Coordinates of C-alpha atoms in Angstrom, one line a residue:
M246 CA -13.0 -36.4 0.4
T247 CA -10.5 -35.2 -2.3
E248 CA -10.4 -37.1 -5.8
L249 CA -7.5 -38.8 -7.4
L250 CA -7.9 -39.2 -10.9
T251 CA -6.0 -42.5 -11.7
K252 CA -4.7 -44.2 -14.9
Y253 CA -2.9 -47.2 -15.7
H254 CA -0.6 -46.5 -18.9
G255 CA 1.0 -49.8 -19.5
L256 CA 4.7 -49.9 -20.9
V257 CA 5.7 -46.3 -21.5
S258 CA 9.3 -44.9 -22.4
Y259 CA 10.8 -43.0 -19.5
Q260 CA 10.7 -40.0 -21.8
E261 CA 7.0 -40.2 -22.4
G262 CA 6.5 -40.9 -18.5
L263 CA 8.2 -37.2 -18.0
Q264 CA 5.9 -35.7 -20.4
L265 CA 3.0 -37.2 -18.6
Q266 CA 4.4 -35.8 -15.4
R267 CA 4.6 -32.3 -16.9
D268 CA 1.4 -32.1 -18.2
A269 CA -0.4 -33.5 -15.0
H270 CA 2.1 -31.0 -12.9
K271 CA 0.5 -28.0 -14.8
S272 CA -2.8 -29.0 -14.6
V273 CA -2.7 -29.8 -10.9
S274 CA -0.6 -26.7 -10.1
E275 CA -3.5 -24.8 -11.7
K276 CA -5.9 -26.1 -9.2
G277 CA -6.9 -29.1 -11.4
I278 CA -7.7 -32.6 -9.8
D279 CA -4.8 -34.6 -8.2
Q280 CA -3.5 -37.2 -10.4
L281 CA -1.7 -40.8 -10.1
I282 CA 0.0 -41.9 -13.2
L283 CA 0.7 -45.7 -13.0
L284 CA 2.9 -47.6 -15.5
Q285 CA 5.8 -49.7 -16.3
H286 CA 9.0 -48.5 -18.0
P287 CA 11.4 -50.4 -20.6
H288 CA 14.9 -50.9 -19.1
V289 CA 16.3 -47.6 -17.8
Y290 CA 18.6 -46.4 -15.1
T291 CA 17.9 -43.0 -13.8
L292 CA 20.1 -40.7 -11.8
G293 CA 18.5 -38.3 -9.4
R294 CA 19.9 -35.0 -8.1
R295 CA 22.7 -36.6 -6.1
G296 CA 23.3 -39.4 -8.8
K297 CA 26.9 -40.1 -9.9
N298 CA 28.0 -41.4 -13.2
E299 CA 30.3 -43.9 -11.5
D300 CA 27.5 -45.5 -9.6
I301 CA 26.8 -47.1 -13.0
L302 CA 29.0 -50.0 -13.3
T303 CA 28.5 -51.1 -16.6
D304 CA 30.0 -49.4 -20.0
S305 CA 27.6 -48.0 -22.6
T306 CA 28.2 -51.0 -25.0
K307 CA 27.1 -53.5 -22.3
L308 CA 24.1 -51.3 -21.6
A309 CA 23.3 -51.3 -25.2
E310 CA 23.6 -55.1 -25.0
I311 CA 20.9 -55.7 -22.3
G312 CA 18.6 -52.8 -23.8
A313 CA 19.1 -50.1 -21.1
E314 CA 19.0 -46.6 -21.3
V315 CA 20.6 -43.9 -18.8
H316 CA 18.8 -40.6 -18.0
H317 CA 19.6 -37.8 -15.5
T318 CA 16.3 -36.4 -14.0
D319 CA 15.3 -33.9 -11.4
R320 CA 13.9 -36.2 -8.7
G321 CA 15.7 -36.7 -5.2
G322 CA 17.9 -39.5 -4.6
E323 CA 20.7 -41.2 -6.6
V324 CA 20.7 -44.0 -9.0
T325 CA 17.8 -46.5 -9.7
Y326 CA 16.6 -49.0 -12.1
H327 CA 13.3 -49.3 -13.8
G328 CA 12.0 -52.0 -16.0
P329 CA 9.1 -54.8 -17.0
G330 CA 7.7 -56.1 -14.0
Q331 CA 8.1 -53.0 -11.7
L332 CA 5.1 -50.9 -10.9
V333 CA 6.1 -47.1 -11.2
G334 CA 3.7 -44.8 -9.5
Y335 CA 4.0 -41.0 -10.2
P336 CA 1.3 -39.2 -7.8
I337 CA 1.0 -35.5 -8.9
I338 CA -0.5 -34.2 -5.6
N339 CA -1.1 -30.8 -4.4
L340 CA 0.6 -31.4 -0.9
K341 CA -1.3 -28.2 0.5
R342 CA -4.7 -29.9 -0.4
A343 CA -3.6 -33.0 1.1
N344 CA -3.7 -31.9 4.6
N345 CA -0.8 -29.6 4.1
L346 CA 1.8 -32.4 3.8
G347 CA 5.2 -31.5 4.1
P348 CA 7.9 -33.6 2.0
L349 CA 8.7 -36.0 4.6
A350 CA 5.6 -36.6 5.7
Y351 CA 4.5 -37.2 2.1
V352 CA 7.4 -39.7 1.4
N353 CA 6.2 -41.6 4.8
N354 CA 2.7 -41.8 3.5
L355 CA 4.2 -43.5 0.2
E356 CA 6.2 -45.7 2.4
K357 CA 3.6 -46.9 4.5
S358 CA 0.8 -47.4 1.5
I359 CA 3.3 -49.8 -0.1
S360 CA 3.8 -51.6 3.1
N361 CA 0.2 -51.9 3.6
L362 CA -0.3 -53.3 -0.1
L363 CA 2.6 -56.0 0.7
V364 CA 0.8 -57.2 3.8
E365 CA -1.8 -58.5 1.3
F366 CA 0.8 -60.9 0.0
G367 CA 2.0 -62.1 3.3
I368 CA 5.3 -59.6 3.3
S369 CA 6.5 -57.9 6.3
T370 CA 8.5 -54.9 5.5
D371 CA 10.8 -52.4 7.6
I372 CA 10.6 -48.6 7.0
A373 CA 11.6 -47.6 10.4
N374 CA 15.5 -48.5 10.4
H375 CA 16.5 -48.0 6.8
P376 CA 16.8 -45.3 4.5
T377 CA 14.1 -43.9 2.2
G378 CA 12.3 -46.7 0.6
V379 CA 10.7 -50.0 1.4
W380 CA 12.8 -53.2 2.6
V381 CA 12.4 -56.6 3.4
N382 CA 14.7 -58.5 5.5
G383 CA 17.3 -56.0 4.6
A384 CA 16.5 -56.1 0.6
K385 CA 15.0 -53.2 -1.2
I386 CA 11.6 -53.9 -2.6
A387 CA 10.5 -50.4 -3.5
S388 CA 12.4 -47.3 -4.3
I389 CA 11.3 -43.7 -3.5
G390 CA 12.2 -40.3 -5.1
I391 CA 10.3 -37.0 -5.4
R392 CA 10.4 -33.7 -6.6
I393 CA 8.2 -30.9 -4.9
S394 CA 7.6 -27.7 -7.2
T395 CA 5.0 -24.9 -6.6
G396 CA 3.7 -26.9 -3.5
T397 CA 3.0 -30.1 -6.1
S398 CA 4.9 -33.4 -6.2
T399 CA 6.2 -35.1 -9.1
H400 CA 8.1 -38.6 -9.5
G401 CA 7.2 -41.1 -6.6
F402 CA 7.8 -44.7 -6.3
A403 CA 9.0 -47.9 -8.0
L404 CA 7.5 -51.4 -6.4
N405 CA 9.4 -54.4 -7.7
S406 CA 6.6 -57.0 -8.6
N407 CA 8.1 -59.7 -11.0
I408 CA 11.0 -57.9 -12.2
N409 CA 14.3 -59.3 -13.6
L410 CA 16.7 -58.6 -10.7
S411 CA 19.7 -59.0 -12.5
Y412 CA 19.3 -55.7 -13.7
F413 CA 20.2 -54.3 -10.3
E414 CA 23.5 -55.8 -10.4
H415 CA 24.7 -53.0 -13.0
I416 CA 24.4 -50.3 -10.6
V417 CA 25.3 -49.0 -7.1
A418 CA 21.6 -48.6 -6.2
C419 CA 20.7 -45.6 -4.1
G420 CA 24.6 -44.9 -3.8
M421 CA 24.8 -48.0 -1.4
P422 CA 27.3 -50.6 -2.6
D423 CA 25.9 -53.6 -0.4
V424 CA 22.3 -53.0 -1.1
K425 CA 20.4 -56.0 -2.6
A426 CA 17.0 -55.9 -4.4
T427 CA 14.1 -58.1 -4.0
S428 CA 10.6 -58.3 -5.4
I429 CA 6.9 -59.6 -4.5
T430 CA 7.7 -62.6 -6.6
H431 CA 11.0 -63.2 -5.2
E432 CA 9.7 -63.2 -1.6
T433 CA 6.3 -65.0 -2.1
G434 CA 7.8 -67.6 -4.8
Q435 CA 4.6 -67.0 -6.6
A436 CA 4.6 -64.9 -9.8
T437 CA 2.7 -61.4 -9.4
E438 CA 2.5 -59.1 -12.2
V439 CA 2.0 -55.4 -12.2
I440 CA -1.5 -56.0 -13.6
D441 CA -2.0 -57.8 -10.4
I442 CA -1.2 -54.9 -8.2
F443 CA -1.6 -51.6 -9.9
E444 CA -5.5 -51.4 -8.7
P445 CA -4.9 -52.2 -4.8
M446 CA -1.8 -50.0 -4.9
A447 CA -3.9 -47.1 -6.0
E448 CA -6.6 -47.7 -3.3
S449 CA -3.9 -48.1 -0.7
L450 CA -2.0 -44.7 -1.5
A451 CA -5.4 -43.0 -1.7
S452 CA -6.5 -44.1 1.7
F453 CA -3.3 -42.9 3.2
L454 CA -3.7 -39.6 1.6
E455 CA -7.5 -39.8 2.6
M456 CA -8.3 -39.4 -1.2
K457 CA -11.0 -41.2 -3.3
V458 CA -9.9 -43.0 -6.5
I459 CA -11.5 -42.0 -9.5
W460 CA -10.3 -44.4 -12.4
Q461 CA -9.7 -42.6 -15.9

């Protein structure tokens, strides 16, 4: 079984997270072991390749007041938010080694692994009748945006655990004006922190990718 070298990094700036991905991508592309980078980011809005500046609804002065940065990035998708209380996962995977997965099948595995985790909290999801991501009663609980380069993935998923949902009000999330965000805490009424979910999330993802987690 292929190994998945996994580490939880705690709270990491978006720029530092990008560098962690670059370093891991170089290693994995050169036939190194696949990696899973788990972390949280400070408040940041990121625009993917299809992101539009106008989908950030708040001006720079207000963004500074709420402590949020804005970054353009090379993942797929549009605008999303990352912040404390959200588990961000960057799987750096050689997709040819991972059963020669194509991008769509890989994204589907990300969605299913998150849904599998949420079942443990009594949360039923619907990924079949919605755009990319994981949805609960029409609200988005996890976002997914990836990039594939030289057959190896970067970027990944963001799962809302105990996040301040008001930060989503400053954007047109994923280019959908009416989309609502939710979280594990909001759905269950029980405060659930990132520290409570990063280990089972890694194990769920590894299971769907037919890998074995090796904690670093």
